[in-house]
PDB file of C-alpha atoms and ligand atoms in Angstrom:
ATOM      1  CA  MET A1448      -4.147  -1.631  25.261  1.00 46.00           C
ATOM      2  CA  SER A1449      -8.307  -1.655  24.631  1.00 57.00           C
ATOM      3  CA  GLN A1450      -9.644   0.996  21.366  1.00 65.00           C
ATOM      4  CA  SER A1451     -12.647   2.780  22.034  1.00 71.00           C
ATOM      5  CA  SER A1452     -15.501   2.428  19.307  1.00 80.00           C
ATOM      6  CA  GLU A1453     -19.074   4.078  18.745  1.00 91.00           C
ATOM      7  CA  GLN A1454     -21.320   0.954  17.292  1.00 92.00           C
ATOM      8  CA  ASP A1455     -21.731   0.877  13.560  1.00 84.00           C
ATOM      9  CA  ALA A1456     -24.811   2.344  12.163  1.00 83.00           C
ATOM     10  CA  ILE A1457     -23.758   3.113   9.179  1.00 83.00           C
ATOM     11  CA  TYR A1458     -25.839   1.252   7.245  1.00 81.00           C
ATOM     12  CA  SER A1459     -28.996   1.002   9.829  1.00 83.00           C
ATOM     13  CA  GLN A1460     -31.428   3.487   7.801  1.00 79.00           C
ATOM     14  CA  PRO A1461     -32.427   2.518   4.115  1.00 85.00           C
ATOM     15  CA  ARG A1462     -30.534   4.667   1.431  1.00 82.00           C
ATOM     16  CA  GLU A1463     -31.708   5.305  -2.417  1.00 83.00           C
ATOM     17  CA  ALA A1464     -28.256   4.134  -3.849  1.00 84.00           C
ATOM     18  CA  ILE A1465     -25.445   3.043  -2.176  1.00 85.00           C
ATOM     19  CA  THR A1466     -21.609   3.395  -3.460  1.00 85.00           C
ATOM     20  CA  ASP A1467     -18.513   1.756  -2.213  1.00 88.00           C
ATOM     21  CA  PHE A1468     -17.407   0.815   1.000  1.00 81.00           C
ATOM     22  CA  VAL A1469     -14.606   3.555   1.723  1.00 80.00           C
ATOM     23  CA  PHE A1470     -12.390   3.358   4.526  1.00 84.00           C
ATOM     24  CA  ASP A1471     -13.136   7.194   5.572  1.00 88.00           C
ATOM     25  CA  GLU A1472     -13.558   8.766   9.446  1.00 91.00           C
ATOM     26  CA  SER A1473     -16.719   7.562   9.914  1.00 90.00           C
ATOM     27  CA  VAL A1474     -15.600   3.658   9.748  1.00 84.00           C
ATOM     28  CA  VAL A1475     -12.881   5.008  12.083  1.00 91.00           C
ATOM     29  CA  LYS A1476     -15.868   6.148  13.973  1.00 92.00           C
ATOM     30  CA  VAL A1477     -16.886   2.660  14.207  1.00 89.00           C
ATOM     31  CA  PHE A1478     -13.605  -0.148  13.298  1.00 92.00           C
ATOM     32  CA  GLN A1479     -13.854  -1.920  16.068  1.00 95.00           C
ATOM     33  CA  ASP A1480     -17.483  -2.549  16.707  1.00 91.00           C
ATOM     34  CA  MET A1481     -17.874  -3.395  12.931  1.00 92.00           C
ATOM     35  CA  ILE A1482     -15.525  -5.964  12.707  1.00 96.00           C
ATOM     36  CA  GLY A1483     -15.778  -7.496  15.732  1.00 94.00           C
ATOM     37  CA  ARG A1484     -19.438  -7.737  14.855  1.00 93.00           C
ATOM     38  CA  SER A1485     -19.122  -8.982  11.247  1.00 95.00           C
ATOM     39  CA  VAL A1486     -16.051 -11.051  11.620  1.00 97.00           C
ATOM     40  CA  PRO A1487     -16.556 -13.946  13.192  1.00 97.00           C
ATOM     41  CA  GLY A1488     -13.839 -14.797  15.040  1.00 97.00           C
ATOM     42  CA  TYR A1489     -12.144 -11.447  14.493  1.00 97.00           C
ATOM     43  CA  SER A1490     -10.621 -11.814  17.965  1.00 97.00           C
ATOM     44  CA  THR A1491      -9.397 -15.113  18.777  1.00 97.00           C
ATOM     45  CA  LEU A1492      -7.617 -14.655  15.306  1.00 98.00           C
ATOM     46  CA  LEU A1493      -6.117 -11.694  16.805  1.00 97.00           C
ATOM     47  CA  SER A1494      -5.395 -12.655  20.192  1.00 98.00           C
ATOM     48  CA  MET A1495      -3.188 -15.765  18.366  1.00 97.00           C
ATOM     49  CA  ILE A1496      -0.698 -13.026  16.897  1.00 97.00           C
ATOM     50  CA  PRO A1497       1.274 -13.693  19.511  1.00 97.00           C
ATOM     51  CA  VAL A1498       2.150 -17.484  19.631  1.00 97.00           C
ATOM     52  CA  LEU A1499       2.630 -17.190  16.255  1.00 96.00           C
ATOM     53  CA  VAL A1500       5.472 -13.686  16.812  1.00 96.00           C
ATOM     54  CA  ARG A1501       7.218 -16.055  19.761  1.00 96.00           C
ATOM     55  CA  GLN A1502       8.002 -18.439  17.400  1.00 95.00           C
ATOM     56  CA  ASN A1503       8.678 -16.579  13.904  1.00 97.00           C
ATOM     57  CA  VAL A1504      10.256 -13.354  14.882  1.00 98.00           C
ATOM     58  CA  GLN A1505      13.890 -12.713  14.614  1.00 98.00           C
ATOM     59  CA  GLN A1506      16.786 -10.680  16.155  1.00 98.00           C
ATOM     60  CA  ASN A1507      17.282  -7.651  14.456  1.00 98.00           C
ATOM     61  CA  SER A1508      14.224  -8.332  11.849  1.00 98.00           C
ATOM     62  CA  ARG A1509      11.338  -6.460  10.641  1.00 98.00           C
ATOM     63  CA  CYS A1510       7.527  -7.267  10.843  1.00 98.00           C
ATOM     64  CA  TYR A1511       5.082  -5.646   8.939  1.00 98.00           C
ATOM     65  CA  ASP A1512       1.458  -5.150   9.835  1.00 98.00           C
ATOM     66  CA  LEU A1513      -0.111  -4.342   6.164  1.00 98.00           C
ATOM     67  CA  GLY A1514      -3.215  -2.655   5.939  1.00 98.00           C
ATOM     68  CA  CYS A1515      -2.952  -2.179   9.915  1.00 98.00           C
ATOM     69  CA  SER A1516      -6.118  -0.178  10.622  1.00 97.00           C
ATOM     70  CA  LEU A1517      -6.405   0.499  14.030  1.00 97.00           C
ATOM     71  CA  GLY A1518      -3.292  -1.048  14.598  1.00 97.00           C
ATOM     72  CA  ALA A1519      -5.101  -3.891  16.624  1.00 97.00           C
ATOM     73  CA  ALA A1520      -2.100  -6.896  15.099  1.00 98.00           C
ATOM     74  CA  THR A1521       0.194  -4.065  15.777  1.00 98.00           C
ATOM     75  CA  LEU A1522      -0.333  -3.628  19.108  1.00 98.00           C
ATOM     76  CA  ALA A1523      -0.248  -7.763  19.294  1.00 97.00           C
ATOM     77  CA  MET A1524       3.101  -8.144  17.851  1.00 98.00           C
ATOM     78  CA  ARG A1525       4.836  -5.401  19.538  1.00 97.00           C
ATOM     79  CA  HIS A1526       3.454  -6.774  22.901  1.00 96.00           C
ATOM     80  CA  SER A1527       4.751 -10.236  22.568  1.00 97.00           C
ATOM     81  CA  ILE A1528       8.077  -9.413  20.769  1.00 97.00           C
ATOM     82  CA  ASN A1529      10.586 -11.477  22.788  1.00 93.00           C
ATOM     83  CA  GLN A1530      14.167 -10.598  20.446  1.00 97.00           C
ATOM     84  CA  SER A1531      16.572  -7.441  20.541  1.00 97.00           C
ATOM     85  CA  GLY A1532      16.883  -5.109  17.273  1.00 98.00           C
ATOM     86  CA  VAL A1533      12.850  -5.669  16.337  1.00 98.00           C
ATOM     87  CA  ASN A1534      11.377  -2.984  14.439  1.00 98.00           C
ATOM     88  CA  ILE A1535       7.237  -2.600  13.237  1.00 98.00           C
ATOM     89  CA  ILE A1536       6.031  -1.083  10.479  1.00 98.00           C
ATOM     90  CA  ALA A1537       2.106   0.059   9.643  1.00 98.00           C
ATOM     91  CA  VAL A1538       0.933   0.623   6.634  1.00 98.00           C
ATOM     92  CA  ASP A1539      -2.414   1.462   5.124  1.00 98.00           C
ATOM     93  CA  ASN A1540      -3.214   3.671   2.410  1.00 97.00           C
ATOM     94  CA  SER A1541      -6.811   5.490   4.795  1.00 97.00           C
ATOM     95  CA  SER A1542      -5.306   8.982   6.182  1.00 97.00           C
ATOM     96  CA  ALA A1543      -8.780   8.513   9.005  1.00 96.00           C
ATOM     97  CA  MET A1544      -7.394   5.097  10.140  1.00 96.00           C
ATOM     98  CA  THR A1545      -3.826   6.048  10.148  1.00 98.00           C
ATOM     99  CA  GLU A1546      -4.190   8.838  12.352  1.00 97.00           C
ATOM    100  CA  LYS A1547      -6.516   7.039  14.721  1.00 96.00           C
ATOM    101  CA  CYS A1548      -3.426   4.290  14.689  1.00 97.00           C
ATOM    102  CA  ARG A1549      -0.901   7.133  15.334  1.00 98.00           C
ATOM    103  CA  GLU A1550      -2.888   8.018  18.695  1.00 96.00           C
ATOM    104  CA  TYR A1551      -3.399   4.114  20.112  1.00 96.00           C
ATOM    105  CA  ILE A1552       0.256   3.657  19.249  1.00 97.00           C
ATOM    106  CA  GLU A1553       1.549   6.422  21.369  1.00 96.00           C
ATOM    107  CA  LYS A1554      -0.794   6.330  23.848  1.00 96.00           C
ATOM    108  CA  ASP A1555       0.180   2.073  24.717  1.00 97.00           C
ATOM    109  CA  SER A1556       3.337   1.486  26.837  1.00 95.00           C
ATOM    110  CA  SER A1557       6.004  -0.417  24.657  1.00 96.00           C
ATOM    111  CA  ASN A1558       8.963   1.045  23.609  1.00 93.00           C
ATOM    112  CA  VAL A1559       9.228  -1.050  20.518  1.00 97.00           C
ATOM    113  CA  PRO A1560       9.250   1.167  17.851  1.00 98.00           C
ATOM    114  CA  VAL A1561       6.533   1.265  15.598  1.00 98.00           C
ATOM    115  CA  GLU A1562       6.723   3.595  12.163  1.00 98.00           C
ATOM    116  CA  ILE A1563       3.563   4.123  10.206  1.00 98.00           C
ATOM    117  CA  LEU A1564       3.601   5.013   7.120  1.00 98.00           C
ATOM    118  CA  CYS A1565       0.159   6.405   5.296  1.00 98.00           C
ATOM    119  CA  ASP A1566       0.789   4.637   2.176  1.00 98.00           C
ATOM    120  CA  ASP A1567      -0.209   2.216  -0.986  1.00 98.00           C
ATOM    121  CA  ILE A1568       1.038  -1.713   0.295  1.00 98.00           C
ATOM    122  CA  ASN A1569       2.110  -1.749  -3.206  1.00 97.00           C
ATOM    123  CA  ASN A1570       5.057   1.205  -2.818  1.00 97.00           C
ATOM    124  CA  ILE A1571       6.134   0.113  -0.678  1.00 97.00           C
ATOM    125  CA  LYS A1572       9.733  -1.966   0.256  1.00 97.00           C
ATOM    126  CA  ILE A1573       9.519  -4.851   2.699  1.00 98.00           C
ATOM    127  CA  GLU A1574      13.160  -5.873   4.188  1.00 98.00           C
ATOM    128  CA  GLN A1575      14.848  -7.586   6.267  1.00 98.00           C
ATOM    129  CA  ALA A1576      11.195  -8.661   7.186  1.00 98.00           C
ATOM    130  CA  SER A1577      11.005 -12.093   9.736  1.00 98.00           C
ATOM    131  CA  ILE A1578       6.696 -11.508  10.053  1.00 98.00           C
ATOM    132  CA  VAL A1579       4.105 -10.040   7.511  1.00 98.00           C
ATOM    133  CA  VAL A1580       0.190  -9.706   8.672  1.00 98.00           C
ATOM    134  CA  MET A1581      -1.433  -9.643   6.328  1.00 98.00           C
ATOM    135  CA  ASN A1582      -5.101  -9.535   8.411  1.00 98.00           C
ATOM    136  CA  PHE A1583      -7.937  -8.840   6.379  1.00 98.00           C
ATOM    137  CA  THR A1584      -6.077  -6.683   3.416  1.00 98.00           C
ATOM    138  CA  LEU A1585      -5.950  -8.754   0.530  1.00 98.00           C
ATOM    139  CA  GLN A1586      -9.093  -9.078  -0.336  1.00 98.00           C
ATOM    140  CA  PHE A1587      -9.419  -5.520  -1.254  1.00 97.00           C
ATOM    141  CA  PHE A1588      -6.540  -5.475  -4.228  1.00 97.00           C
ATOM    142  CA  ASP A1589      -7.098  -5.523  -7.625  1.00 96.00           C
ATOM    143  CA  LYS A1590      -7.329  -9.468  -8.377  1.00 96.00           C
ATOM    144  CA  GLU A1591      -4.245  -8.773 -11.096  1.00 96.00           C
ATOM    145  CA  LYS A1592      -1.844  -7.185  -8.078  1.00 97.00           C
ATOM    146  CA  ARG A1593      -2.224  -9.636  -5.397  1.00 98.00           C
ATOM    147  CA  ALA A1594       0.749 -12.033  -7.056  1.00 98.00           C
ATOM    148  CA  ASP A1595       3.022  -8.962  -7.139  1.00 98.00           C
ATOM    149  CA  VAL A1596       1.918  -7.936  -3.672  1.00 98.00           C
ATOM    150  CA  ILE A1597       2.387 -11.436  -2.263  1.00 98.00           C
ATOM    151  CA  LYS A1598       6.151 -12.149  -4.238  1.00 98.00           C
ATOM    152  CA  LYS A1599       7.412  -8.453  -3.179  1.00 98.00           C
ATOM    153  CA  ILE A1600       6.529  -9.860   0.539  1.00 98.00           C
ATOM    154  CA  PHE A1601       8.430 -13.365  -0.134  1.00 98.00           C
ATOM    155  CA  SER A1602      11.376 -11.770  -1.253  1.00 98.00           C
ATOM    156  CA  GLY A1603      11.454  -9.482   1.558  1.00 98.00           C
ATOM    157  CA  LEU A1604      11.109 -11.958   4.174  1.00 98.00           C
ATOM    158  CA  ASN A1605      14.032 -13.463   5.670  1.00 98.00           C
ATOM    159  CA  LYS A1606      14.961 -17.264   5.585  1.00 97.00           C
ATOM    160  CA  GLY A1607      12.261 -19.191   7.644  1.00 96.00           C
ATOM    161  CA  GLY A1608      10.475 -15.556   8.485  1.00 97.00           C
ATOM    162  CA  ALA A1609       5.918 -15.777   8.296  1.00 98.00           C
ATOM    163  CA  LEU A1610       3.305 -14.138   6.117  1.00 98.00           C
ATOM    164  CA  LEU A1611       0.174 -14.244   8.226  1.00 98.00           C
ATOM    165  CA  LEU A1612      -2.117 -13.935   5.795  1.00 98.00           C
ATOM    166  CA  SER A1613      -6.097 -13.374   6.453  1.00 98.00           C
ATOM    167  CA  GLU A1614      -9.218 -13.494   4.185  1.00 98.00           C
ATOM    168  CA  LYS A1615     -12.895 -13.574   3.389  1.00 98.00           C
ATOM    169  CA  ILE A1616     -12.950 -16.213   1.551  1.00 98.00           C
ATOM    170  CA  GLU A1617     -15.287 -18.415  -0.894  1.00 97.00           C
ATOM    171  CA  PHE A1618     -16.129 -21.479  -1.914  1.00 98.00           C
ATOM    172  CA  GLU A1619     -15.078 -23.565  -4.584  1.00 96.00           C
ATOM    173  CA  ASN A1620     -18.883 -25.795  -4.468  1.00 97.00           C
ATOM    174  CA  LYS A1621     -22.243 -23.919  -4.784  1.00 97.00           C
ATOM    175  CA  ASP A1622     -24.104 -24.983  -2.097  1.00 98.00           C
ATOM    176  CA  ASP A1623     -21.165 -25.201   0.258  1.00 97.00           C
ATOM    177  CA  GLN A1624     -20.854 -21.954  -0.800  1.00 97.00           C
ATOM    178  CA  GLN A1625     -25.040 -20.392   0.189  1.00 97.00           C
ATOM    179  CA  TRP A1626     -24.623 -22.311   3.742  1.00 98.00           C
ATOM    180  CA  ILE A1627     -22.288 -20.458   5.113  1.00 97.00           C
ATOM    181  CA  THR A1628     -22.630 -17.577   3.811  1.00 96.00           C
ATOM    182  CA  ASP A1629     -25.955 -18.075   5.300  1.00 96.00           C
ATOM    183  CA  LEU A1630     -24.513 -18.996   8.230  1.00 97.00           C
ATOM    184  CA  HIS A1631     -22.260 -15.982   8.613  1.00 96.00           C
ATOM    185  CA  HIS A1632     -25.418 -13.502   7.953  1.00 96.00           C
ATOM    186  CA  GLU A1633     -26.869 -15.835  11.178  1.00 97.00           C
ATOM    187  CA  PHE A1634     -23.891 -14.291  12.644  1.00 97.00           C
ATOM    188  CA  LYS A1635     -24.125 -10.951  12.063  1.00 95.00           C
ATOM    189  CA  LYS A1636     -27.706 -10.990  12.958  1.00 95.00           C
ATOM    190  CA  ALA A1637     -26.946 -12.838  16.030  1.00 96.00           C
ATOM    191  CA  ASN A1638     -24.364  -9.256  16.924  1.00 93.00           C
ATOM    192  CA  GLY A1639     -27.437  -7.511  15.911  1.00 93.00           C
ATOM    193  CA  TYR A1640     -27.164  -6.315  12.722  1.00 89.00           C
ATOM    194  CA  SER A1641     -30.599  -6.274  10.762  1.00 88.00           C
ATOM    195  CA  ASP A1642     -31.182  -7.584   7.472  1.00 89.00           C
ATOM    196  CA  LEU A1643     -31.686  -4.307   5.485  1.00 86.00           C
ATOM    197  CA  GLU A1644     -28.012  -3.475   7.140  1.00 85.00           C
ATOM    198  CA  ILE A1645     -26.367  -7.266   5.967  1.00 86.00           C
ATOM    199  CA  SER A1646     -27.864  -6.121   2.871  1.00 86.00           C
ATOM    200  CA  GLN A1647     -26.988  -2.517   2.388  1.00 84.00           C
ATOM    201  CA  LYS A1648     -23.304  -3.541   3.591  1.00 86.00           C
ATOM    202  CA  ARG A1649     -23.463  -5.764   1.305  1.00 90.00           C
ATOM    203  CA  THR A1650     -24.158  -4.101  -1.636  1.00 87.00           C
ATOM    204  CA  ALA A1651     -21.549  -1.522  -1.011  1.00 83.00           C
ATOM    205  CA  LEU A1652     -18.930  -4.019  -0.859  1.00 84.00           C
ATOM    206  CA  GLU A1653     -19.560  -5.754  -3.493  1.00 88.00           C
ATOM    207  CA  ASP A1654     -17.685  -4.948  -6.658  1.00 88.00           C
ATOM    208  CA  VAL A1655     -15.142  -3.427  -2.919  1.00 91.00           C
ATOM    209  CA  LEU A1656     -14.010  -6.895  -1.135  1.00 95.00           C
ATOM    210  CA  ILE A1657     -13.009  -9.402  -4.110  1.00 96.00           C
ATOM    211  CA  PRO A1658     -13.367 -13.108  -1.548  1.00 97.00           C
ATOM    212  CA  GLU A1659     -11.004 -15.937  -3.241  1.00 98.00           C
ATOM    213  CA  THR A1660     -10.997 -19.685  -2.949  1.00 98.00           C
ATOM    214  CA  VAL A1661      -8.165 -21.527  -0.216  1.00 98.00           C
ATOM    215  CA  LYS A1662      -6.530 -23.107  -3.449  1.00 98.00           C
ATOM    216  CA  GLN A1663      -6.049 -19.579  -5.414  1.00 98.00           C
ATOM    217  CA  HIS A1664      -4.382 -17.986  -1.966  1.00 98.00           C
ATOM    218  CA  LYS A1665      -2.616 -21.229  -2.230  1.00 98.00           C
ATOM    219  CA  GLU A1666      -1.642 -21.491  -5.205  1.00 97.00           C
ATOM    220  CA  ARG A1667      -0.071 -17.899  -5.141  1.00 98.00           C
ATOM    221  CA  LEU A1668       1.653 -18.621  -2.255  1.00 98.00           C
ATOM    222  CA  LYS A1669       3.234 -21.540  -3.877  1.00 98.00           C
ATOM    223  CA  LYS A1670       3.850 -19.714  -7.207  1.00 98.00           C
ATOM    224  CA  ALA A1671       6.033 -16.581  -5.368  1.00 98.00           C
ATOM    225  CA  GLY A1672       8.170 -19.382  -3.352  1.00 98.00           C
ATOM    226  CA  PHE A1673       6.130 -20.208  -0.128  1.00 97.00           C
ATOM    227  CA  GLU A1674       7.324 -24.081  -0.071  1.00 88.00           C
ATOM    228  CA  LYS A1675       4.848 -24.091   3.054  1.00 89.00           C
ATOM    229  CA  SER A1676       1.418 -22.892   3.859  1.00 96.00           C
ATOM    230  CA  ILE A1677      -1.150 -23.840   5.969  1.00 98.00           C
ATOM    231  CA  VAL A1678      -4.806 -22.986   6.809  1.00 98.00           C
ATOM    232  CA  TRP A1679      -4.358 -22.689  11.204  1.00 98.00           C
ATOM    233  CA  PHE A1680      -7.642 -20.396  11.664  1.00 98.00           C
ATOM    234  CA  GLN A1681     -11.473 -20.949   9.989  1.00 98.00           C
ATOM    235  CA  CYS A1682     -14.534 -19.296  11.307  1.00 98.00           C
ATOM    236  CA  PHE A1683     -17.266 -19.748   8.710  1.00 98.00           C
ATOM    237  CA  ASN A1684     -15.821 -17.647   5.221  1.00 98.00           C
ATOM    238  CA  PHE A1685     -12.750 -16.390   7.517  1.00 98.00           C
ATOM    239  CA  ILE A1686      -9.294 -17.554   7.476  1.00 98.00           C
ATOM    240  CA  SER A1687      -6.511 -17.773   8.243  1.00 98.00           C
ATOM    241  CA  ILE A1688      -3.315 -18.982   6.132  1.00 98.00           C
ATOM    242  CA  LEU A1689      -0.037 -19.043   7.786  1.00 98.00           C
ATOM    243  CA  ALA A1690       3.353 -19.670   5.122  1.00 98.00           C
ATOM    244  CA  ILE A1691       6.974 -20.081   5.922  1.00 97.00           C
ATOM    245  CA  LYS A1692       9.825 -18.464   3.515  1.00 97.00           C
TER     246      LYS A1692
HETATM  247  C1  GEK B3073      -6.900  -5.058  11.600  1.00 88.88           C
HETATM  248  N1  GEK B3073      -5.797  -5.624   9.551  1.00 88.88           N
HETATM  249  O1  GEK B3073      -7.951  -4.544  12.351  1.00 88.88           O
HETATM  250  N2  GEK B3073      -2.599   0.004   0.803  1.00 88.88           N
HETATM  251  C2  GEK B3073      -2.809   0.026   1.785  1.00 88.88           C
HETATM  252  N3  GEK B3073      -4.133  -0.363   3.642  1.00 88.88           N
HETATM  253  C3  GEK B3073      -5.013  -0.982   2.118  1.00 88.88           C
HETATM  254  C4  GEK B3073      -4.897  -1.449   0.973  1.00 88.88           C
HETATM  255  C5  GEK B3073      -4.008  -0.985  -0.164  1.00 88.88           C
HETATM  256  N4  GEK B3073      -3.919  -1.049  -1.497  1.00 88.88           N
HETATM  257  N5  GEK B3073      -6.222  -1.458   0.965  1.00 88.88           N
HETATM  258  C6  GEK B3073      -6.748  -1.564   2.168  1.00 88.88           C
HETATM  259  N6  GEK B3073      -6.159  -1.109   3.007  1.00 88.88           N
HETATM  260  C7  GEK B3073      -6.630  -4.879  10.351  1.00 88.88           C
HETATM  261  C8  GEK B3073      -7.430  -5.038   9.143  1.00 88.88           C
HETATM  262  S1  GEK B3073      -9.299  -3.837   7.094  1.00 88.88           S
HETATM  263  C9  GEK B3073     -10.368  -5.234   6.786  1.00 88.88           C
HETATM  264  C10 GEK B3073      -7.917  -4.486   7.965  1.00 88.88           C
HETATM  265  C11 GEK B3073     -11.701  -4.871   6.636  1.00 88.88           C
HETATM  266  C12 GEK B3073      -6.341  -0.885   4.199  1.00 88.88           C
HETATM  267  C13 GEK B3073      -7.899  -0.120   4.309  1.00 88.88           C
HETATM  268  O2  GEK B3073      -7.816   1.254   4.306  1.00 88.88           O
HETATM  269  C14 GEK B3073      -8.306  -0.976   5.764  1.00 88.88           C
HETATM  270  O3  GEK B3073      -7.728   0.175   6.692  1.00 88.88           O
HETATM  271  C15 GEK B3073      -7.771  -2.176   5.381  1.00 88.88           C
HETATM  272  O4  GEK B3073      -6.604  -1.988   4.770  1.00 88.88           O
HETATM  273  C16 GEK B3073      -8.403  -3.450   5.472  1.00 88.88           C
HETATM  274  O5  GEK B3073      -6.373  -6.567  12.015  1.00 88.88           O
HETATM  275  O6  GEK B3073     -12.309  -3.996   7.271  1.00 88.88           O
HETATM  276  O7  GEK B3073     -12.403  -5.535   6.016  1.00 88.88           O
END
């Protein structure tokens, strides 16, 4: 089922002061357009979720979509679950997001049960999980809280269960960081964003979206107990890691 979206023009006009980015109603209206034009590889990544689901989903288990936004990953999971007794729990702490997400889920044809929770991921329980998707969400957590959420996911996963963790990353080497950042900006320009939009959005996200290196992510996963993790996808400074319990 396709999700409709207005074109993102939130940062197109000069602003006197740039406040921190929030996932409010104005973002919800343009979200699909915004994420597609800002995150290189986003649609390819989503299109691989069914492959991951079919390999890892277990009978009588739960699948979680943490930071579900409008439910793109939830819908991708919902249509590829090939085991009985599976339900999906989709979580986001933006009520504007969960309201719109609920509309999309209600209109969708699959009958796999989906529970949508408007809550902070830090508050929810994770139990009997065979799949946990965290698609570009951990990057918005306070750095000090990231280890706890990864530990909670590990302990809530069944043996053989999978975590799909997608993140914007930074590079250890400064030159590489600049090189790839320039390519990311070029990607945004190719998608119609002006230099002003790119720079104002960057300022709005500066203290909100804090990327880490692949090494930091892999070490945190290992510490939490994930013996196996692999970067299975990368497009410029956006990656996705698959970790198996
Ligand atoms: C997708 N996964 O389309 N608790 C709950 N939700 C949170 C929290 C938190 N602590 N922090 C951030 N969020 C989606 C895209 S967007 C990524 C995810 C982006 C939510 C926030 O409200 C937003 O909806 C989402 O995480 C991040 O595959 O916009 O770059």
